[in-house]
Tab-separated table of C-alpha atoms in Angstrom:
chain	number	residue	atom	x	y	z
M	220	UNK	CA	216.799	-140.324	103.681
M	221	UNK	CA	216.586	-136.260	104.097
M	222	UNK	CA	212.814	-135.388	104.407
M	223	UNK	CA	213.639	-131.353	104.567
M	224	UNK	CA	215.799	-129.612	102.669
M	225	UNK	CA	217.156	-125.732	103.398
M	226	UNK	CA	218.657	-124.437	99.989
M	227	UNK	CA	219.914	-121.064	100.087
M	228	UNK	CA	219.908	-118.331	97.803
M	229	UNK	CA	221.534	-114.654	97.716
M	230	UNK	CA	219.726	-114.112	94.092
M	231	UNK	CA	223.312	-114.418	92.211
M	232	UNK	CA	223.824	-116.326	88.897
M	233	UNK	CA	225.682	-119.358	90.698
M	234	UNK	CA	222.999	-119.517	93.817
M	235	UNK	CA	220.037	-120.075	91.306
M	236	UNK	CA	221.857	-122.593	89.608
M	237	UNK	CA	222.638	-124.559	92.625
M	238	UNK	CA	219.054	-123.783	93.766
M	239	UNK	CA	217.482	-125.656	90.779
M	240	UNK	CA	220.238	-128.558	91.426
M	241	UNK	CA	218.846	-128.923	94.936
M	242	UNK	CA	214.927	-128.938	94.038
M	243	UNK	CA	216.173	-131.505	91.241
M	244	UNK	CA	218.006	-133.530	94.522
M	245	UNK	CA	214.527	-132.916	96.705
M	246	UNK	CA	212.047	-134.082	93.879
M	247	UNK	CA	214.405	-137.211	93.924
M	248	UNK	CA	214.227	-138.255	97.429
M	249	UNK	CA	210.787	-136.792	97.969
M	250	UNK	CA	211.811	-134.223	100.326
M	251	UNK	CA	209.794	-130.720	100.774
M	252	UNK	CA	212.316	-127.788	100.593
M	253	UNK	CA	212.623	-124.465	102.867
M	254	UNK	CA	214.127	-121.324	100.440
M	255	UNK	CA	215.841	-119.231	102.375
M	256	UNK	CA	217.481	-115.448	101.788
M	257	UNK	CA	219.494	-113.948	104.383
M	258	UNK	CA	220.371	-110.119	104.588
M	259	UNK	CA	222.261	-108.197	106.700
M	260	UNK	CA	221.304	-106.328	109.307
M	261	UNK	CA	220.729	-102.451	108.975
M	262	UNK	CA	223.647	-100.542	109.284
M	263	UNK	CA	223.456	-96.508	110.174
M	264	UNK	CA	225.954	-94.803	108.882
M	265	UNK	CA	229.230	-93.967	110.961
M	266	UNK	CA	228.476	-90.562	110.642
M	267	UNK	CA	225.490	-90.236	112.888
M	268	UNK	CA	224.823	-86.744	113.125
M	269	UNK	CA	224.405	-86.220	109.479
M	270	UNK	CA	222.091	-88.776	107.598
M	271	UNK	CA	221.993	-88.271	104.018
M	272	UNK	CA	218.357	-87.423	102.634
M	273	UNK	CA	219.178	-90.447	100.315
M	274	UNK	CA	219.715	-92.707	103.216
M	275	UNK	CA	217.123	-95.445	103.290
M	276	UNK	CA	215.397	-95.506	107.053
M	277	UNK	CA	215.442	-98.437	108.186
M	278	UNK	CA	212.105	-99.472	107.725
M	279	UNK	CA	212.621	-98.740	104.165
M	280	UNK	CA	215.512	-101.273	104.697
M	281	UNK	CA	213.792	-103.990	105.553
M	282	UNK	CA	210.904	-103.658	103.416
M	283	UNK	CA	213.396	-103.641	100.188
M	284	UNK	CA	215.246	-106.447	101.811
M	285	UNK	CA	211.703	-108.048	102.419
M	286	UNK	CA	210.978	-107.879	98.840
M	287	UNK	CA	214.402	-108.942	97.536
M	288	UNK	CA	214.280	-112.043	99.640
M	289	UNK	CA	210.885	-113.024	98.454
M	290	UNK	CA	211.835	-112.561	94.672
M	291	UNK	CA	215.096	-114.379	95.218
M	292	UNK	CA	212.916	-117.493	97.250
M	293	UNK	CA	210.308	-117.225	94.377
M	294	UNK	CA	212.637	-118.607	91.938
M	295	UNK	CA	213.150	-121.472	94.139
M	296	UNK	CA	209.527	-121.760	95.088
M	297	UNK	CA	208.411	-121.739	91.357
M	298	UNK	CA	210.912	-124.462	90.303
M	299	UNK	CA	209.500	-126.638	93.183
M	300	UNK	CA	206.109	-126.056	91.678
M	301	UNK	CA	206.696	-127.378	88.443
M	302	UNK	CA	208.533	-130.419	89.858
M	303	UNK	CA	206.116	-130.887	92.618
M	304	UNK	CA	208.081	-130.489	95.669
M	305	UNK	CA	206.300	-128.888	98.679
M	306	UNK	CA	208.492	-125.411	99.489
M	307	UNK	CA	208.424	-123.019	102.198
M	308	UNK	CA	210.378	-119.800	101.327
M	309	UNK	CA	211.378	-117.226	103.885
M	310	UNK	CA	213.909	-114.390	104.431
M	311	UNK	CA	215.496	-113.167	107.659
M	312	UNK	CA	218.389	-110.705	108.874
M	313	UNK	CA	220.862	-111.364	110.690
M	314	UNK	CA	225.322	-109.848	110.201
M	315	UNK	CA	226.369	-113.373	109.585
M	316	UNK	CA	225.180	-115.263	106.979
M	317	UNK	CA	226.368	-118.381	107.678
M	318	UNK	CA	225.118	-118.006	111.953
M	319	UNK	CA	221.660	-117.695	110.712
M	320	UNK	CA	221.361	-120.499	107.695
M	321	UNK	CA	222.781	-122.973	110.199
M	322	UNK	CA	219.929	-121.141	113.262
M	323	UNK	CA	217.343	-121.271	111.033
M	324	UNK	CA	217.806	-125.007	109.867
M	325	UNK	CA	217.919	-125.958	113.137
M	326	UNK	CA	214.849	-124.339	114.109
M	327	UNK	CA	212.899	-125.958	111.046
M	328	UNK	CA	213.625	-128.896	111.736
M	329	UNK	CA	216.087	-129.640	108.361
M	330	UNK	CA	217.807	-132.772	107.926
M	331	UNK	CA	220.041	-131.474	104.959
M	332	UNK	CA	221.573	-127.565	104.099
M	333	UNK	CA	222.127	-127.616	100.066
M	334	UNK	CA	224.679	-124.843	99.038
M	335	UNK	CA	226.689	-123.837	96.231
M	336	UNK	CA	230.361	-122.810	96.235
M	337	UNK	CA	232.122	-121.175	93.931
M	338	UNK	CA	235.085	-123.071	93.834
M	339	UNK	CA	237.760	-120.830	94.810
M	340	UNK	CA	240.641	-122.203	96.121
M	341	UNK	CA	244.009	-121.072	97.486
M	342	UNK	CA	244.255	-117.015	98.147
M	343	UNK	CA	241.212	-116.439	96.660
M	344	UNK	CA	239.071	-118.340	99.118
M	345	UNK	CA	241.543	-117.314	102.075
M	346	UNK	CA	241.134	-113.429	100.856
M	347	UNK	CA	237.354	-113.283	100.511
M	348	UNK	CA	236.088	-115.792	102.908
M	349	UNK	CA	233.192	-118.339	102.697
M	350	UNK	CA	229.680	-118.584	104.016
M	351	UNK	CA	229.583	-122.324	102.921
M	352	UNK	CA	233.232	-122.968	104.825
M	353	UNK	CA	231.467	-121.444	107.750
M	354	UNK	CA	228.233	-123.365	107.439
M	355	UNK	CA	230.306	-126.530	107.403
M	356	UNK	CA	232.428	-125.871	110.643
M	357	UNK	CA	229.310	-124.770	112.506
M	358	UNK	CA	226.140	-126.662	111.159
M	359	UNK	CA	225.565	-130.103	113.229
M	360	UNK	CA	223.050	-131.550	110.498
M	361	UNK	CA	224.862	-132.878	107.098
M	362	UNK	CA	225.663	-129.956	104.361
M	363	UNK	CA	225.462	-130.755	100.778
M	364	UNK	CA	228.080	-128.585	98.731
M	365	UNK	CA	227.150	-128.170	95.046
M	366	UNK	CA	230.123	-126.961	93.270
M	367	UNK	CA	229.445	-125.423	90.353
M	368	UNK	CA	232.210	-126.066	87.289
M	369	UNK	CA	233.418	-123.672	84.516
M	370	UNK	CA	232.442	-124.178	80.912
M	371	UNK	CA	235.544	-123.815	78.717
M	372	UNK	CA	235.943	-120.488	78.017
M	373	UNK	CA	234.045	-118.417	80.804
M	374	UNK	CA	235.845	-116.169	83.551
């Protein structure tokens, strides 16, 4: 059915959940997996004239973003070790999120985008915004939404 997968990660609590929900989907239909990590792009501050000696160049940037994305992706990449999935893990840059999982899915040839959400409804979703909302208006290929549900008694 889906031979590659793109699951996406931003190294949060609910992404590595959904993450090990979609290596559990890709063991099941035998599909190989591409982890992805998106960051933003460098931003110099508005105040141009005066950079902060604290202010990361940014080639210090994109090294820590670098490393961020590839211990985020790791977690994927070692859960599709022990279940025996083939994974490819990358991270790129781009301001939009959602522009670049939907670009870079495209690009690698993925038959399915497996996402989490984190439910919000209402203001709350309206308020905030959603890279998986924008994902689904703009990806052409199918988008699996894993929607992760409270436990009683959590916030």
């Amino acid at each position: 059915m889906y031979r590659k997968i793109l699951i996406t990660t931003d190294g949060s609590a609910v992404s590595s959940k959904t993450a090990c929900a979609g290596v559990q989907f890709a063991e099941q239909l035998g599909a190989e997996v591409l982890a992805l990590f998106v960051a933003p792009e460098y931003q110099y501050p508005i105040y141009v004239e005066i950079i902060p000696p604290s202010y990361p160049s940014e080639t210090e940037y994109r090294a820590a973003m670098q490393r961020a994305g590839q211990e985020h992706t790791q977690d994927v990449a070692d859960s599709c070790a022990r279940r025996g999935v083939r994974c490819e893990a990358m991270t790129a840059f781009h301001e939009s999120a959602a522009l670049k999982i939907v670009d870079v899915a495209q690009q690698h040839g993925c038959d399915l985008i497996f996402m989490g959400s984190h439910g919000r409804s209402g203001w709350g979703q309206l308020l905030l915004g959603s890279v998986t909302n924008k994902v689904l208006q703009h990806s052409k290929i199918p988008v699996l939404v894993h929607r992760l549900i409270k436990e009683p008694g959590t916030k």
